[in-house]
Short mmCIF file of N, CA and C and ligand atoms in Angstrom, two decimals:
data_model
loop_
_atom_site.label_atom_id
_atom_site.label_comp_id
_atom_site.label_asym_id
_atom_site.label_seq_id
_atom_site.Cartn_x
_atom_site.Cartn_y
_atom_site.Cartn_z
N MET A 8 0.93 -1.27 -0.22
CA MET A 8 0.00 -0.02 0.08
C MET A 8 0.96 1.35 -0.01
N ASN A 9 0.28 2.40 -0.55
CA ASN A 9 1.15 3.32 -0.44
C ASN A 9 0.46 4.52 0.61
N ILE A 10 1.65 5.13 1.37
CA ILE A 10 1.19 6.05 2.52
C ILE A 10 1.80 7.34 2.00
N SER A 11 1.13 8.76 2.59
CA SER A 11 1.64 9.87 2.25
C SER A 11 1.84 10.63 3.92
N PHE A 12 2.83 11.23 4.19
CA PHE A 12 2.88 12.20 5.36
C PHE A 12 3.69 13.20 5.18
N ARG A 13 4.01 14.10 6.16
CA ARG A 13 5.15 15.02 6.08
C ARG A 13 5.89 14.67 7.16
N ILE A 14 7.10 14.70 6.26
CA ILE A 14 8.51 14.44 7.52
C ILE A 14 8.95 15.45 7.57
N ASN A 15 9.28 16.19 8.72
CA ASN A 15 10.39 17.37 9.00
C ASN A 15 10.12 18.60 7.89
N GLY A 16 8.51 18.72 7.71
CA GLY A 16 7.93 19.62 6.71
C GLY A 16 8.11 19.24 5.26
N THR A 17 8.22 18.30 4.86
CA THR A 17 8.70 17.61 3.16
C THR A 17 7.38 16.65 3.45
N ASN A 18 6.59 16.98 2.15
CA ASN A 18 5.74 15.45 2.10
C ASN A 18 6.44 14.51 1.16
N LYS A 19 6.08 13.26 1.57
CA LYS A 19 6.68 12.05 1.33
C LYS A 19 5.62 10.90 1.09
N ASN A 20 5.65 10.54 0.09
CA ASN A 20 4.97 9.22 -0.31
C ASN A 20 5.71 7.75 -0.35
N VAL A 21 5.19 6.84 0.25
CA VAL A 21 6.12 5.45 0.46
C VAL A 21 4.98 4.61 0.36
N ASP A 22 5.56 3.38 -0.43
CA ASP A 22 5.06 1.94 -0.56
C ASP A 22 5.45 1.12 0.63
N ILE A 23 4.55 0.90 1.57
CA ILE A 23 4.87 -0.14 2.58
C ILE A 23 4.28 -1.30 2.43
N LYS A 24 4.77 -2.10 3.39
CA LYS A 24 3.96 -3.44 3.54
C LYS A 24 3.13 -3.39 4.62
N PRO A 25 2.32 -4.50 4.49
CA PRO A 25 1.26 -4.68 5.66
C PRO A 25 1.83 -4.86 6.97
N GLY A 26 1.72 -4.07 8.03
CA GLY A 26 2.42 -4.38 9.22
C GLY A 26 3.77 -3.88 9.53
N GLU A 27 4.23 -3.04 8.40
CA GLU A 27 5.45 -2.61 8.52
C GLU A 27 5.23 -1.64 9.50
N LEU A 28 6.60 -1.39 10.35
CA LEU A 28 6.42 -0.42 11.56
C LEU A 28 7.47 0.94 11.13
N LEU A 29 6.74 2.05 11.77
CA LEU A 29 7.08 3.32 11.40
C LEU A 29 8.57 3.59 11.31
N TYR A 30 8.96 2.81 12.43
CA TYR A 30 10.81 2.92 12.46
C TYR A 30 11.44 2.28 11.36
N ASP A 31 10.89 1.38 10.64
CA ASP A 31 11.58 0.71 9.62
C ASP A 31 11.33 1.57 8.07
N VAL A 32 10.06 2.37 8.26
CA VAL A 32 10.11 3.19 7.01
C VAL A 32 10.89 4.27 7.19
N LEU A 33 10.95 4.96 8.33
CA LEU A 33 11.67 6.11 8.50
C LEU A 33 13.45 5.62 8.21
N LYS A 34 13.75 4.55 8.40
CA LYS A 34 15.11 4.19 8.03
C LYS A 34 15.30 4.06 6.36
N SER A 35 13.95 3.70 5.96
CA SER A 35 14.12 3.53 4.38
C SER A 35 14.03 4.47 3.73
N ILE A 36 13.78 5.58 4.15
CA ILE A 36 13.91 6.89 3.79
C ILE A 36 14.91 7.74 4.00
N GLY A 37 15.70 7.11 4.73
CA GLY A 37 17.31 7.95 4.89
C GLY A 37 17.21 8.69 6.20
N ILE A 38 16.17 8.21 7.05
CA ILE A 38 16.17 9.05 8.50
C ILE A 38 17.34 8.17 9.26
N SER A 39 18.34 8.78 9.50
CA SER A 39 19.44 8.10 10.35
C SER A 39 19.52 8.41 11.90
N SER A 40 18.87 9.39 12.21
CA SER A 40 18.95 9.96 13.90
C SER A 40 18.22 8.90 14.87
N VAL A 41 17.09 8.26 14.18
CA VAL A 41 16.07 7.61 14.91
C VAL A 41 16.87 5.98 15.23
N LYS A 42 16.94 5.58 16.78
CA LYS A 42 17.64 4.40 17.01
C LYS A 42 16.52 3.37 17.43
N LYS A 43 16.90 2.48 17.56
CA LYS A 43 16.17 1.43 18.33
C LYS A 43 16.75 0.24 19.30
N ALA A 44 16.34 0.10 20.24
CA ALA A 44 16.63 -0.74 21.03
C ALA A 44 15.87 -2.00 21.57
N CYS A 45 14.76 -1.54 22.61
CA CYS A 45 14.02 -2.76 23.02
C CYS A 45 12.93 -3.42 22.41
N GLU A 46 12.35 -2.55 21.31
CA GLU A 46 11.43 -2.71 20.30
C GLU A 46 10.14 -3.33 21.00
N THR A 47 9.64 -2.63 22.35
CA THR A 47 8.79 -3.00 23.14
C THR A 47 8.09 -1.95 23.69
N SER A 48 8.27 -0.78 23.05
CA SER A 48 7.39 0.48 23.45
C SER A 48 7.90 0.95 24.86
N SER A 49 9.35 0.51 25.42
CA SER A 49 9.56 0.68 26.94
C SER A 49 10.85 1.73 27.09
N CYS A 50 11.79 1.72 26.13
CA CYS A 50 12.62 2.46 26.45
C CYS A 50 12.64 4.11 25.85
N GLY A 51 11.96 4.28 25.01
CA GLY A 51 11.91 5.67 24.17
C GLY A 51 13.12 5.94 23.33
N VAL A 52 14.14 5.13 22.89
CA VAL A 52 15.03 5.38 22.18
C VAL A 52 14.67 5.87 20.67
N CYS A 53 13.47 4.98 20.37
CA CYS A 53 12.80 5.48 19.05
C CYS A 53 11.92 6.29 18.70
N THR A 54 12.06 7.37 19.85
CA THR A 54 10.84 8.40 20.20
C THR A 54 10.93 9.22 18.64
N VAL A 55 9.82 9.66 18.04
CA VAL A 55 9.30 10.43 17.06
C VAL A 55 8.36 11.41 17.56
N LEU A 56 8.44 12.41 17.07
CA LEU A 56 7.19 13.12 17.01
C LEU A 56 5.80 12.78 16.11
N LEU A 57 4.91 12.71 16.41
CA LEU A 57 3.62 12.59 15.53
C LEU A 57 2.42 13.58 15.75
N ASP A 58 2.40 14.66 14.98
CA ASP A 58 1.83 15.67 15.01
C ASP A 58 2.09 16.40 16.71
N GLY A 59 3.42 16.45 16.84
CA GLY A 59 4.00 17.15 17.87
C GLY A 59 4.08 16.07 19.03
N ARG A 60 3.30 15.00 19.06
CA ARG A 60 3.39 14.15 20.43
C ARG A 60 4.32 13.08 20.11
N PRO A 61 5.16 12.79 21.37
CA PRO A 61 6.18 11.82 21.29
C PRO A 61 5.25 10.40 20.93
N ILE A 62 5.93 9.37 20.17
CA ILE A 62 5.25 8.17 19.99
C ILE A 62 6.96 7.32 19.93
N ALA A 63 6.58 6.02 20.23
CA ALA A 63 7.54 4.77 20.03
C ALA A 63 7.53 4.25 18.63
N SER A 64 8.48 4.99 17.81
CA SER A 64 8.35 4.28 16.18
C SER A 64 8.70 2.79 16.05
N CYS A 65 9.30 2.27 17.11
CA CYS A 65 9.42 0.79 16.89
C CYS A 65 8.20 -0.07 17.04
N SER A 66 7.00 0.57 17.36
CA SER A 66 5.75 -0.02 17.76
C SER A 66 4.58 0.55 17.24
N TYR A 67 4.92 1.45 16.23
CA TYR A 67 3.75 2.27 15.75
C TYR A 67 3.45 1.87 14.06
N LEU A 68 2.47 1.15 13.90
CA LEU A 68 2.24 0.77 12.37
C LEU A 68 2.25 1.94 11.61
N ALA A 69 3.11 1.85 10.57
CA ALA A 69 3.23 3.13 9.59
C ALA A 69 2.20 3.43 9.02
N ALA A 70 1.27 2.57 8.62
CA ALA A 70 -0.04 2.92 8.08
C ALA A 70 -0.81 3.66 8.90
N LYS A 71 -0.76 3.56 10.05
CA LYS A 71 -1.36 4.86 11.00
C LYS A 71 -0.62 6.18 10.90
N ALA A 72 0.23 6.56 10.15
CA ALA A 72 0.96 7.62 9.91
C ALA A 72 0.76 8.51 8.71
N HIS A 73 -0.11 7.61 7.78
CA HIS A 73 -0.73 8.34 6.78
C HIS A 73 -1.36 9.61 7.21
N GLY A 74 -1.21 10.74 6.44
CA GLY A 74 -1.80 11.81 6.59
C GLY A 74 -1.34 12.75 7.87
N HIS A 75 -0.19 12.23 8.50
CA HIS A 75 0.21 13.06 9.65
C HIS A 75 1.23 13.44 9.43
N GLU A 76 1.81 14.18 10.29
CA GLU A 76 3.12 14.98 10.34
C GLU A 76 4.09 14.39 11.31
N ILE A 77 5.09 14.18 10.93
CA ILE A 77 6.07 13.25 11.56
C ILE A 77 7.66 14.35 11.65
N THR A 78 8.06 14.46 13.10
CA THR A 78 8.95 14.89 13.26
C THR A 78 10.36 14.31 13.95
N THR A 79 11.25 13.98 13.31
CA THR A 79 12.82 13.71 13.89
C THR A 79 13.53 14.70 14.42
N ILE A 80 14.48 14.61 14.73
CA ILE A 80 15.65 15.49 15.59
C ILE A 80 16.27 16.43 14.33
N GLU A 81 16.13 15.90 13.02
CA GLU A 81 16.80 16.62 11.85
C GLU A 81 15.64 17.43 11.48
N GLY A 82 14.52 17.74 12.18
CA GLY A 82 13.48 18.65 11.73
C GLY A 82 13.39 19.93 12.95
N VAL A 83 14.02 19.72 14.11
CA VAL A 83 14.17 20.52 15.16
C VAL A 83 15.62 20.93 15.43
N SER A 84 16.49 21.45 14.38
CA SER A 84 17.70 21.57 14.54
C SER A 84 18.05 22.87 15.41
N ARG A 85 17.50 23.73 15.40
CA ARG A 85 17.55 24.99 16.36
C ARG A 85 17.38 24.76 17.79
N GLU A 86 15.97 23.98 18.21
CA GLU A 86 15.78 23.74 19.24
C GLU A 86 16.95 22.45 20.09
N ALA A 87 17.50 21.71 19.08
CA ALA A 87 17.95 20.65 19.55
C ALA A 87 19.56 21.17 19.80
N GLU A 88 19.65 22.19 19.22
CA GLU A 88 21.33 22.71 19.42
C GLU A 88 21.47 23.27 20.57
N ILE A 89 20.31 24.24 21.09
CA ILE A 89 20.36 24.87 22.57
C ILE A 89 20.03 23.77 23.38
N LEU A 90 19.23 22.82 23.31
CA LEU A 90 19.28 21.77 24.57
C LEU A 90 20.40 20.83 24.40
N GLY A 91 20.99 20.50 23.37
CA GLY A 91 22.20 19.58 23.22
C GLY A 91 23.46 20.49 24.12
N SER A 92 23.44 21.79 23.75
CA SER A 92 24.42 22.39 24.27
C SER A 92 24.04 22.53 25.97
N LEU A 93 23.13 22.54 26.40
CA LEU A 93 23.00 22.51 27.80
C LEU A 93 23.02 20.97 28.31
N MET A 94 22.71 20.17 27.43
CA MET A 94 23.06 18.76 28.01
C MET A 94 24.48 18.28 27.95
N ASN A 95 24.95 18.88 27.01
CA ASN A 95 26.59 18.78 27.33
C ASN A 95 27.26 19.26 28.51
N SER A 96 26.88 20.57 28.49
CA SER A 96 27.41 21.26 29.62
C SER A 96 26.89 21.22 31.37
N GLU A 97 25.97 19.92 31.24
CA GLU A 97 25.40 19.54 32.40
C GLU A 97 26.15 17.74 32.46
N GLY A 98 26.51 17.52 31.65
CA GLY A 98 27.10 16.08 31.78
C GLY A 98 26.12 15.18 31.37
N ALA A 99 25.08 15.37 30.71
CA ALA A 99 23.74 14.60 30.76
C ALA A 99 23.94 13.57 29.21
N ILE A 100 25.07 13.80 28.37
CA ILE A 100 25.26 13.04 27.17
C ILE A 100 26.60 12.11 27.43
N GLN A 101 26.26 10.57 27.42
CA GLN A 101 27.47 9.89 27.31
C GLN A 101 27.57 9.19 26.16
N CYS A 102 27.19 8.14 25.93
CA CYS A 102 26.90 7.24 24.38
C CYS A 102 26.38 8.00 23.37
N GLY A 103 25.42 8.68 23.70
CA GLY A 103 24.36 9.38 23.14
C GLY A 103 23.32 8.60 22.20
N PHE A 104 23.19 7.40 22.59
CA PHE A 104 22.35 6.50 22.01
C PHE A 104 20.83 7.08 22.33
N CYS A 105 20.63 7.31 23.34
CA CYS A 105 19.27 7.66 23.72
C CYS A 105 18.93 9.49 23.32
N THR A 106 20.06 10.02 23.15
CA THR A 106 19.97 11.46 22.74
C THR A 106 18.70 12.12 21.81
N PRO A 107 18.84 11.56 20.85
CA PRO A 107 17.77 11.96 19.75
C PRO A 107 16.19 11.83 20.43
N GLY A 108 15.96 10.74 20.84
CA GLY A 108 14.65 10.37 21.48
C GLY A 108 14.26 11.21 22.51
N PHE A 109 15.12 11.27 23.30
CA PHE A 109 15.16 11.94 24.79
C PHE A 109 14.88 13.47 24.07
N MET A 110 15.56 14.07 23.46
CA MET A 110 15.66 15.57 23.12
C MET A 110 14.43 15.94 22.61
N LEU A 111 13.66 14.91 21.53
CA LEU A 111 12.23 15.31 20.68
C LEU A 111 11.19 15.27 22.04
N THR A 112 11.44 14.39 22.81
CA THR A 112 10.22 14.13 24.27
C THR A 112 10.47 15.57 24.83
N VAL A 113 11.63 16.11 25.27
CA VAL A 113 11.95 17.13 25.98
C VAL A 113 11.28 18.63 25.07
N ILE A 114 11.69 18.54 23.90
CA ILE A 114 11.04 19.60 22.96
C ILE A 114 9.47 19.91 22.76
N ALA A 115 9.03 18.66 22.73
CA ALA A 115 7.51 18.22 22.82
C ALA A 115 7.21 18.78 24.11
N MET A 116 7.65 18.42 25.42
CA MET A 116 7.14 19.00 26.75
C MET A 116 7.28 20.35 26.75
N LYS A 117 8.35 21.00 26.18
CA LYS A 117 8.60 22.43 26.44
C LYS A 117 7.28 23.24 25.57
N ARG A 118 7.03 22.58 24.24
CA ARG A 118 5.99 23.17 23.56
C ARG A 118 4.42 22.88 24.09
N GLU A 119 4.45 21.94 24.96
CA GLU A 119 3.08 21.32 25.44
C GLU A 119 2.67 22.05 26.76
N LEU A 120 3.59 22.08 27.72
CA LEU A 120 3.77 22.29 29.38
C LEU A 120 4.00 23.69 29.41
N GLN A 121 3.17 24.54 30.33
CA GLN A 121 3.73 25.96 30.83
C GLN A 121 4.27 25.56 32.36
N ASN A 122 5.43 26.02 32.28
CA ASN A 122 6.11 25.80 33.77
C ASN A 122 5.85 24.50 34.61
N PRO A 123 6.29 23.62 33.90
CA PRO A 123 5.99 22.50 34.79
C PRO A 123 7.09 22.17 35.99
N ASP A 124 6.64 21.64 37.29
CA ASP A 124 7.62 21.36 38.37
C ASP A 124 8.27 20.09 38.05
N GLU A 125 9.12 20.07 39.01
CA GLU A 125 9.99 18.77 38.78
C GLU A 125 9.23 17.48 38.53
N GLN A 126 8.02 17.32 39.34
CA GLN A 126 7.31 16.11 39.31
C GLN A 126 6.89 15.95 37.88
N ALA A 127 6.39 16.93 37.33
CA ALA A 127 5.47 16.86 36.16
C ALA A 127 6.56 16.85 34.90
N ILE A 128 7.75 17.16 35.08
CA ILE A 128 8.82 16.83 34.08
C ILE A 128 9.14 15.37 34.19
N LYS A 129 9.49 14.81 35.59
CA LYS A 129 9.69 13.45 35.55
C LYS A 129 8.96 12.48 34.97
N ASN A 130 7.72 13.24 35.33
CA ASN A 130 6.38 12.12 34.68
C ASN A 130 6.42 12.20 32.99
N TYR A 131 6.59 13.50 32.58
CA TYR A 131 6.75 13.38 30.87
C TYR A 131 7.47 12.66 30.45
N LEU A 132 8.96 12.62 31.09
CA LEU A 132 10.01 11.94 30.62
C LEU A 132 10.29 10.32 30.94
N VAL A 133 9.25 10.11 31.87
CA VAL A 133 9.07 8.52 32.31
C VAL A 133 9.45 7.45 30.94
N SER A 134 9.21 7.76 30.08
CA SER A 134 9.38 6.73 29.08
C SER A 134 10.64 6.68 28.29
N ASN A 135 11.37 7.71 28.43
CA ASN A 135 12.53 7.96 28.03
C ASN A 135 14.01 7.37 28.92
N LEU A 136 14.45 6.29 28.73
CA LEU A 136 15.28 5.51 29.47
C LEU A 136 16.67 6.09 29.00
N CYS A 137 17.74 5.85 30.32
CA CYS A 137 19.19 6.22 29.79
C CYS A 137 19.80 5.44 30.47
N ARG A 138 20.62 4.63 29.80
CA ARG A 138 21.58 3.55 30.68
C ARG A 138 23.08 3.91 31.12
N CYS A 139 23.25 5.15 30.69
CA CYS A 139 24.66 5.61 30.82
C CYS A 139 25.20 6.93 31.72
N SER A 140 24.10 7.99 31.20
CA SER A 140 24.44 9.13 31.99
C SER A 140 23.90 9.48 33.30
N GLY A 141 22.94 8.58 33.88
CA GLY A 141 22.32 8.80 35.12
C GLY A 141 21.09 10.06 34.45
N TYR A 142 20.27 10.40 35.47
CA TYR A 142 19.31 11.07 35.14
C TYR A 142 19.28 12.39 35.71
N GLU A 143 20.32 12.77 36.75
CA GLU A 143 20.45 14.28 37.38
C GLU A 143 20.85 15.13 36.61
N GLY A 144 22.15 14.99 35.69
CA GLY A 144 22.44 15.56 34.53
C GLY A 144 21.27 16.02 33.60
N GLN A 145 20.74 15.26 33.32
CA GLN A 145 19.52 15.28 32.14
C GLN A 145 18.28 16.15 32.82
N LEU A 146 18.21 16.00 34.11
CA LEU A 146 17.05 17.07 34.80
C LEU A 146 17.51 18.36 34.85
N ARG A 147 18.84 18.28 35.32
CA ARG A 147 19.35 19.80 35.15
C ARG A 147 19.29 20.43 33.89
N ALA A 148 19.62 19.68 32.83
CA ALA A 148 19.48 20.64 31.58
C ALA A 148 18.09 20.68 31.25
N VAL A 149 17.40 19.97 31.56
CA VAL A 149 15.76 19.81 30.92
C VAL A 149 15.05 21.59 31.54
N LYS A 150 15.45 21.46 33.19
CA LYS A 150 15.27 22.58 33.83
C LYS A 150 15.66 23.82 33.19
N LEU A 151 17.18 23.81 32.91
CA LEU A 151 17.51 24.98 32.36
C LEU A 151 16.85 25.30 30.88
N TYR A 152 16.51 24.63 30.20
CA TYR A 152 16.02 24.58 28.86
C TYR A 152 14.49 25.13 28.97
N MET A 153 13.85 24.49 29.96
CA MET A 153 12.56 25.02 30.13
C MET A 153 12.40 26.63 30.34
N GLU A 154 13.41 27.22 30.73
CA GLU A 154 13.50 28.66 30.95
C GLU A 154 14.05 29.65 29.78
N VAL A 155 14.59 28.87 28.87
CA VAL A 155 14.83 29.26 27.43
C VAL A 155 13.58 29.84 26.91
N PRO A 156 13.49 31.26 26.52
CA PRO A 156 12.51 31.72 25.91
C PRO A 156 12.06 30.87 24.42
N GLN A 157 10.66 30.84 24.23
CA GLN A 157 10.58 29.93 22.99
C GLN A 157 10.82 31.01 21.83
S1 FES B 224 13.20 0.79 20.64
FE1 FES B 224 11.03 1.61 20.77
S2 FES B 224 10.52 1.80 22.98
FE2 FES B 224 12.63 1.13 22.71
S1 FES B 225 23.55 8.76 27.11
FE1 FES B 225 24.05 6.40 26.73
S2 FES B 225 22.00 5.47 26.87
FE2 FES B 225 21.63 7.51 27.33
#
């Protein structure tokens, strides 16, 4: 079947197989930033934004993306540069494997929530796991990023 969607501001038509997952379709069209680990919607490494909301692309049927807007880290370069710089300075990036999915979730949170407290931040980020940096540096960077004017 053929589906169409917008990816990082560009219209795309893609032939997909029944049951094909969004992660695999994104890879097939050259989106290299999206990673995959658990494949069970548990780690958040494969996060992309669908109409601005974080989803796990490893478990999302590509057919359901028809007619929607998908954003990967390539599509939010200005925000990613600011957030990445804060994460670097707070020691929140080590291997970097989780970083694109984590940053997309933080960017979506900043767009969605007004002045979230620490618990609200933790709740929003609960599905994005990191296996090497720990979470304190990430939390410091996220709090600083939430203060940056939109
Ligand atoms: S690889 Fe998709 S949530 Fe872990
Ligand atoms: S920085 Fe390595 S998994 Fe998060």
